[in-house]
CSV table of C-alpha atoms in Angstrom, one decimal:
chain,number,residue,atom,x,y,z
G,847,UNK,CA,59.2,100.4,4.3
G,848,UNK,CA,62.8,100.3,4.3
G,849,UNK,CA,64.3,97.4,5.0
G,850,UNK,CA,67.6,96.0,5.5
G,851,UNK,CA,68.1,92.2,5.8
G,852,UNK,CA,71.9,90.8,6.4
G,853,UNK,CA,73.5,87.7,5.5
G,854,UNK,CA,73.6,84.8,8.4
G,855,UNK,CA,76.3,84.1,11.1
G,856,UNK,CA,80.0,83.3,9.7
G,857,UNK,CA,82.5,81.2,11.6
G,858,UNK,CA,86.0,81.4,10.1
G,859,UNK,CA,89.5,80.3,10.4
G,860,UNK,CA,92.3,83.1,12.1
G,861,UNK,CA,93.7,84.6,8.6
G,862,UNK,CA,90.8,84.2,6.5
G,863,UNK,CA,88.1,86.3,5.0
G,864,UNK,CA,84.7,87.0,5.7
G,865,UNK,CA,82.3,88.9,3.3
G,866,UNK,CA,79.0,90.1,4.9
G,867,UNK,CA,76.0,90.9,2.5
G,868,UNK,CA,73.1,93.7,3.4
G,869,UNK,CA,70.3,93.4,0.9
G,870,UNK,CA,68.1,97.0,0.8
G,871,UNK,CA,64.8,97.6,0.1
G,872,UNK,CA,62.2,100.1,0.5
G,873,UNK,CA,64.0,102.7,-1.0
G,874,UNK,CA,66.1,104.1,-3.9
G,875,UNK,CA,69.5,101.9,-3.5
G,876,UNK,CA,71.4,104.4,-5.4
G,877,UNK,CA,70.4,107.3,-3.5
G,878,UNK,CA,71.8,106.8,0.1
G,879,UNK,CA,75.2,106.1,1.4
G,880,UNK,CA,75.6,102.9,3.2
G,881,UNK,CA,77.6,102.2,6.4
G,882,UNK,CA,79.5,99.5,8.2
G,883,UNK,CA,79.8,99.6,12.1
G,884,UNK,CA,80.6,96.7,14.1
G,885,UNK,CA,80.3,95.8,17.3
G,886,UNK,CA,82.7,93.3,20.1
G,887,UNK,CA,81.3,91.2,22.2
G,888,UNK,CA,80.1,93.7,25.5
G,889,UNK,CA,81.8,96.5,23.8
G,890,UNK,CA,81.1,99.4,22.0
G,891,UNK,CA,79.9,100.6,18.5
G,892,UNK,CA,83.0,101.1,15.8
G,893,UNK,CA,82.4,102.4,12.7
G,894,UNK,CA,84.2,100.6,9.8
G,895,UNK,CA,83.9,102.6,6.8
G,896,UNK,CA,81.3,104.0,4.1
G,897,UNK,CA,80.6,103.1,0.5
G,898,UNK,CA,78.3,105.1,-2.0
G,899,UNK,CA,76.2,102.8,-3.9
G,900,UNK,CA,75.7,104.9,-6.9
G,901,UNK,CA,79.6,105.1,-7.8
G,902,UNK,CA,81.2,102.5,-5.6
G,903,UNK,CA,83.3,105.2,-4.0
G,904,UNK,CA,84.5,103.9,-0.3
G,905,UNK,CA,85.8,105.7,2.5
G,906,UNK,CA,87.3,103.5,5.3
G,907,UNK,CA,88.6,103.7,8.7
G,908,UNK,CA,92.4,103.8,8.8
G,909,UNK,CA,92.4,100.7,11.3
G,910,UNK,CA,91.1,98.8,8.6
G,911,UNK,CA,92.6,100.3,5.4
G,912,UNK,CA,94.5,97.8,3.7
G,913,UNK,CA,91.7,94.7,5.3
G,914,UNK,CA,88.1,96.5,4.4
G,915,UNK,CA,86.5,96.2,0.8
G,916,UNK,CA,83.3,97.1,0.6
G,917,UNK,CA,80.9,97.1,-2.7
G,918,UNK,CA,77.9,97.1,-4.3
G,919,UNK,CA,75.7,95.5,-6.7
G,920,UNK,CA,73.2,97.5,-8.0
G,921,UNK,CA,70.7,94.6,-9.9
G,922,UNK,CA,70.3,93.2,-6.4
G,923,UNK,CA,70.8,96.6,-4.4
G,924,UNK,CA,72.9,94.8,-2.0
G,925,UNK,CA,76.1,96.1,-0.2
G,926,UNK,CA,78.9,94.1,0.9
G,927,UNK,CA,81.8,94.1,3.3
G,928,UNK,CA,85.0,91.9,3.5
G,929,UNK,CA,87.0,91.8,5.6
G,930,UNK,CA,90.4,89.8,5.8
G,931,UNK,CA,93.2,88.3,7.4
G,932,UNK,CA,91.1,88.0,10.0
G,933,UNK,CA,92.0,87.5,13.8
G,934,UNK,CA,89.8,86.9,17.2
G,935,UNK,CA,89.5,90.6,17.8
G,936,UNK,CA,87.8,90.7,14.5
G,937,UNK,CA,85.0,88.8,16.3
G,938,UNK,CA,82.3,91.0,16.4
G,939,UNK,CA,78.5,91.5,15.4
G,940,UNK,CA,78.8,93.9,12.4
G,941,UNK,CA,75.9,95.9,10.8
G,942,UNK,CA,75.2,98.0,8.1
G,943,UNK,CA,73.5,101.3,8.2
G,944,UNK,CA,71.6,103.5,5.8
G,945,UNK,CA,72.7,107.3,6.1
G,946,UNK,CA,69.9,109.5,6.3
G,947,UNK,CA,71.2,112.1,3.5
G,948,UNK,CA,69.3,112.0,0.3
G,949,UNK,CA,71.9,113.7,-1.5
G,950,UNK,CA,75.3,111.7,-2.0
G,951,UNK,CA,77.6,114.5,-0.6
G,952,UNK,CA,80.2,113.5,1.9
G,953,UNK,CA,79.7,114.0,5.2
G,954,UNK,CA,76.3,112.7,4.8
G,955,UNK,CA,74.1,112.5,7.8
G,956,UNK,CA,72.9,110.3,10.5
G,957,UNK,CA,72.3,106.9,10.7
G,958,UNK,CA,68.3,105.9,10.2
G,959,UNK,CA,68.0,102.2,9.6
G,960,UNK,CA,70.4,99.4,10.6
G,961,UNK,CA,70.0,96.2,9.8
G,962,UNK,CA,70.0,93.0,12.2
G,963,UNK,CA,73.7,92.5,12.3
G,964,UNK,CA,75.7,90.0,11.2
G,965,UNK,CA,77.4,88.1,14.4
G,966,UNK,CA,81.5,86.5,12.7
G,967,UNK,CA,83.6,84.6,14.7
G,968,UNK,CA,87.0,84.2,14.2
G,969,UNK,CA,88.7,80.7,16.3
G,970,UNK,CA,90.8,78.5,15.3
S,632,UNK,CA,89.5,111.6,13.9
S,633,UNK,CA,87.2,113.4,16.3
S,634,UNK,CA,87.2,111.7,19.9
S,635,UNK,CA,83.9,111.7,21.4
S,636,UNK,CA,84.0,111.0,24.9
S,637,UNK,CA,80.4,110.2,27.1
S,638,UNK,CA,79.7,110.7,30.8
S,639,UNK,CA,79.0,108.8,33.0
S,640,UNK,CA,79.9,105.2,31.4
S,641,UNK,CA,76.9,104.2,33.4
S,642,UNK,CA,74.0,105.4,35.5
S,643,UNK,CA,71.6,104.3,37.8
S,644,UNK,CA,68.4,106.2,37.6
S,645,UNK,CA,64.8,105.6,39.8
S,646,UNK,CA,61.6,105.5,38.3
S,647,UNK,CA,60.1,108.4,36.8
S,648,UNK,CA,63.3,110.7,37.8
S,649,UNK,CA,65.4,112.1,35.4
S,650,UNK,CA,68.7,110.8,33.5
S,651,UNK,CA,71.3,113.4,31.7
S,652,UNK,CA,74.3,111.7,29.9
S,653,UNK,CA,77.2,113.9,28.4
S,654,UNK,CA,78.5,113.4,25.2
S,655,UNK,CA,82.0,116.0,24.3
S,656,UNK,CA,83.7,116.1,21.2
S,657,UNK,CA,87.1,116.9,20.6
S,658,UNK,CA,86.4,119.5,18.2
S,659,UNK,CA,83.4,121.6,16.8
S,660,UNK,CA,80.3,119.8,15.4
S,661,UNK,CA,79.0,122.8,14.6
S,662,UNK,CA,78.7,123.8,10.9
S,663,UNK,CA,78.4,127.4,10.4
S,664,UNK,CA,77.0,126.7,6.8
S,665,UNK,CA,73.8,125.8,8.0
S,666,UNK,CA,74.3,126.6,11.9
S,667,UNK,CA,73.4,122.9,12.6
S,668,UNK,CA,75.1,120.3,15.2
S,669,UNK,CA,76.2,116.8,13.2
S,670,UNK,CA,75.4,114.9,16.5
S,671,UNK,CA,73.2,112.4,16.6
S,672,UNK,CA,71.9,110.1,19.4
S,673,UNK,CA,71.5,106.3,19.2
S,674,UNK,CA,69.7,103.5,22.0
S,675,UNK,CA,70.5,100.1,21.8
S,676,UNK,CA,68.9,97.3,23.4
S,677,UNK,CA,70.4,93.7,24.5
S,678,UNK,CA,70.5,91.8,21.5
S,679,UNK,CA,69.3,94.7,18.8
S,680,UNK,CA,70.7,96.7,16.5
S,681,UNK,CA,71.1,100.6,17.3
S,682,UNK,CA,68.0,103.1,17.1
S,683,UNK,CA,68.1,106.9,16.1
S,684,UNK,CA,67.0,108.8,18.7
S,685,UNK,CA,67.9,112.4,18.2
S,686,UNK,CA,69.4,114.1,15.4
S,687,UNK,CA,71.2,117.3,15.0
S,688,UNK,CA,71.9,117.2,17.9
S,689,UNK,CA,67.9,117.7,19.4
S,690,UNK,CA,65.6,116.7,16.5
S,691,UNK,CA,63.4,113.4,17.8
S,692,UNK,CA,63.1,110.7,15.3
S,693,UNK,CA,59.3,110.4,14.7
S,694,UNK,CA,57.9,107.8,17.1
S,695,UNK,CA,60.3,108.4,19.7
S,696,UNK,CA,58.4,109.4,23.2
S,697,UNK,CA,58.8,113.4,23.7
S,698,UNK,CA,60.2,112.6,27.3
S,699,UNK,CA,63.8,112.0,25.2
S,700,UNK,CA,65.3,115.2,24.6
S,701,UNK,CA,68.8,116.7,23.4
S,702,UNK,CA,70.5,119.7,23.9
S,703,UNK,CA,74.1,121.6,23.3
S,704,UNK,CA,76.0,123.0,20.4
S,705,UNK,CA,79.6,123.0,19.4
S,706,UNK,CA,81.4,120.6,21.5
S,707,UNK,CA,79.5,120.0,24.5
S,708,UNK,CA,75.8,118.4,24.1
S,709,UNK,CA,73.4,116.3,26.8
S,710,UNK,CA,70.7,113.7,26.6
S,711,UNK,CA,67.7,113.8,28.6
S,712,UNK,CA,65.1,111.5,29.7
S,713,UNK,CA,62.6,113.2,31.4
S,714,UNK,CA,60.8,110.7,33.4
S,715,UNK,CA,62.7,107.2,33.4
S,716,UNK,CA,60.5,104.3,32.2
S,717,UNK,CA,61.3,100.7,32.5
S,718,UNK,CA,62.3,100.3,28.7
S,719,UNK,CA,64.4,103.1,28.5
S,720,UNK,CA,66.8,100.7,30.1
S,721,UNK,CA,69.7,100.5,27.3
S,722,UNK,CA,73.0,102.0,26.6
S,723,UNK,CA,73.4,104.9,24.7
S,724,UNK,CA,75.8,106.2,22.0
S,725,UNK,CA,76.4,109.8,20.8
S,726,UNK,CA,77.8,109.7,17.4
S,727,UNK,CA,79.3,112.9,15.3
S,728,UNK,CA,78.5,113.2,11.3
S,729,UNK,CA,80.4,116.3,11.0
S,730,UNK,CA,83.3,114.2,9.7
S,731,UNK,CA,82.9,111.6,7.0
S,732,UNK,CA,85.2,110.0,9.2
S,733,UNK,CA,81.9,109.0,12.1
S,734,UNK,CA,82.7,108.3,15.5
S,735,UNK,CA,80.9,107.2,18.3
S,736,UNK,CA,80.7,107.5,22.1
S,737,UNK,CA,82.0,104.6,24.4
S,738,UNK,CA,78.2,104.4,24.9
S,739,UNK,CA,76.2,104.5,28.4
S,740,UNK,CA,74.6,102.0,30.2
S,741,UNK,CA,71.6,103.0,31.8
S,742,UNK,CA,70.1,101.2,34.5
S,743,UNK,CA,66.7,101.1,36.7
S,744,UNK,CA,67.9,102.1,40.2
């Protein structure tokens, strides 16, 4: 079954980084795109970006160009996201999510599986 | 990007009556290549991650009771829960794949009345 399991909580200073692992299995890693979307306290979902694991391509959201790198390792089929110069709006649970599309062409589809979320607080 | 705007922002709903939330886009979801609807539609629950619902734009996920049900095309699509049951209580998120660029709705909460 497909299964995606993400690193523990993070607490971090204001203006440092945070790197978030998703480990995948289940499935063929280098098939599917994998998602970032995050989540403030009480607030809504915001998707952060989208990276192909066959190629390492990435996609982000302009409100975090410049902040976002996500990549892959492919002997471990995990994804990662790191984000930096962080600040307390950056304190959020974030998740990734497997898109549904089997065939590495951008759009891609829906989101299927998510994994548990990843709760990082940024304070000083 | 493409805005996608839900209504209401949250709803109050009686046992075993029906709830419709709105989900607009700002532009077409439709793509004419394969006449489908990138929309899909996502519960959450307090303290879980997100769960496919519906995709393109009225496709259940297996597993997911037939009283869940979407509808619309273009810009303009609904979900409806038939018959509200005590752990349909959640919020709920529209989200468009029509733009590699996703989105999501501000998300309603839905409520037992």
């Amino acid at each position: 079954q497909v299964q995606l399991v993400q690193s523990g909580a993070e607490v971090k200073k204001p203006g440092a980084s945070v790197k978030v692992s998703c480990k995948a299995s289940g499935y063929t890693f280098t098939s599917y795109y994998m998602h970032w979307v995050r989540q403030a306290p009480g607030q809504g979902l915001e998707w952060m970006g989208i990276i192909n694991p066959s190629g390492g391509s990435t996609t982000y959201a302009q409100k975090f160009q410049g902040r976002v790198t996500m990549t892959r390792d492919t002997s471990t089929s995990t994804v990662y996201m790191e984000l930096s110069s962080l600040r307390s709006e950056d304190t959020a649970v974030y998740y990734c999510a497997r898109d549904s599309s089997p065939w590495l062409q951008l759009p891609g589809y829906y989101l299927d599986y998510w994994g548990q979320g990843t709760l990082v607080t940024a304070s000083s | 990007d493409i805005v996608m705007t839900q209504s209401p922002d949250s709803l109050a709903v009686s046992l075993g009556e029906r709830a419709t939330i709105n989900c607009k886009s700002s532009q077409n979801v439709l793509y004419t290549s394969d006449n489908k609807n990138y929309l899909a539609w996502y519960q959450q629950k307090p303290g879980q991650p997100p769960k496919l619902l519906l995709y393109w734009a009225s496709t259940r996920e297996p597993g997911v009771p037939d009283r869940f049900s979407g509808s619309g095309s273009g810009t303009d699509f609904t979900l409806t829960i038939s018959s509200l049951q005590a752990e349909d209580v959640a919020v709920y998120y529209c989200q468009q794949y029509y733009s590699t660029l996703r989105t999501f709705g501000q998300g309603t909460k839905l409520e037992i009345k």
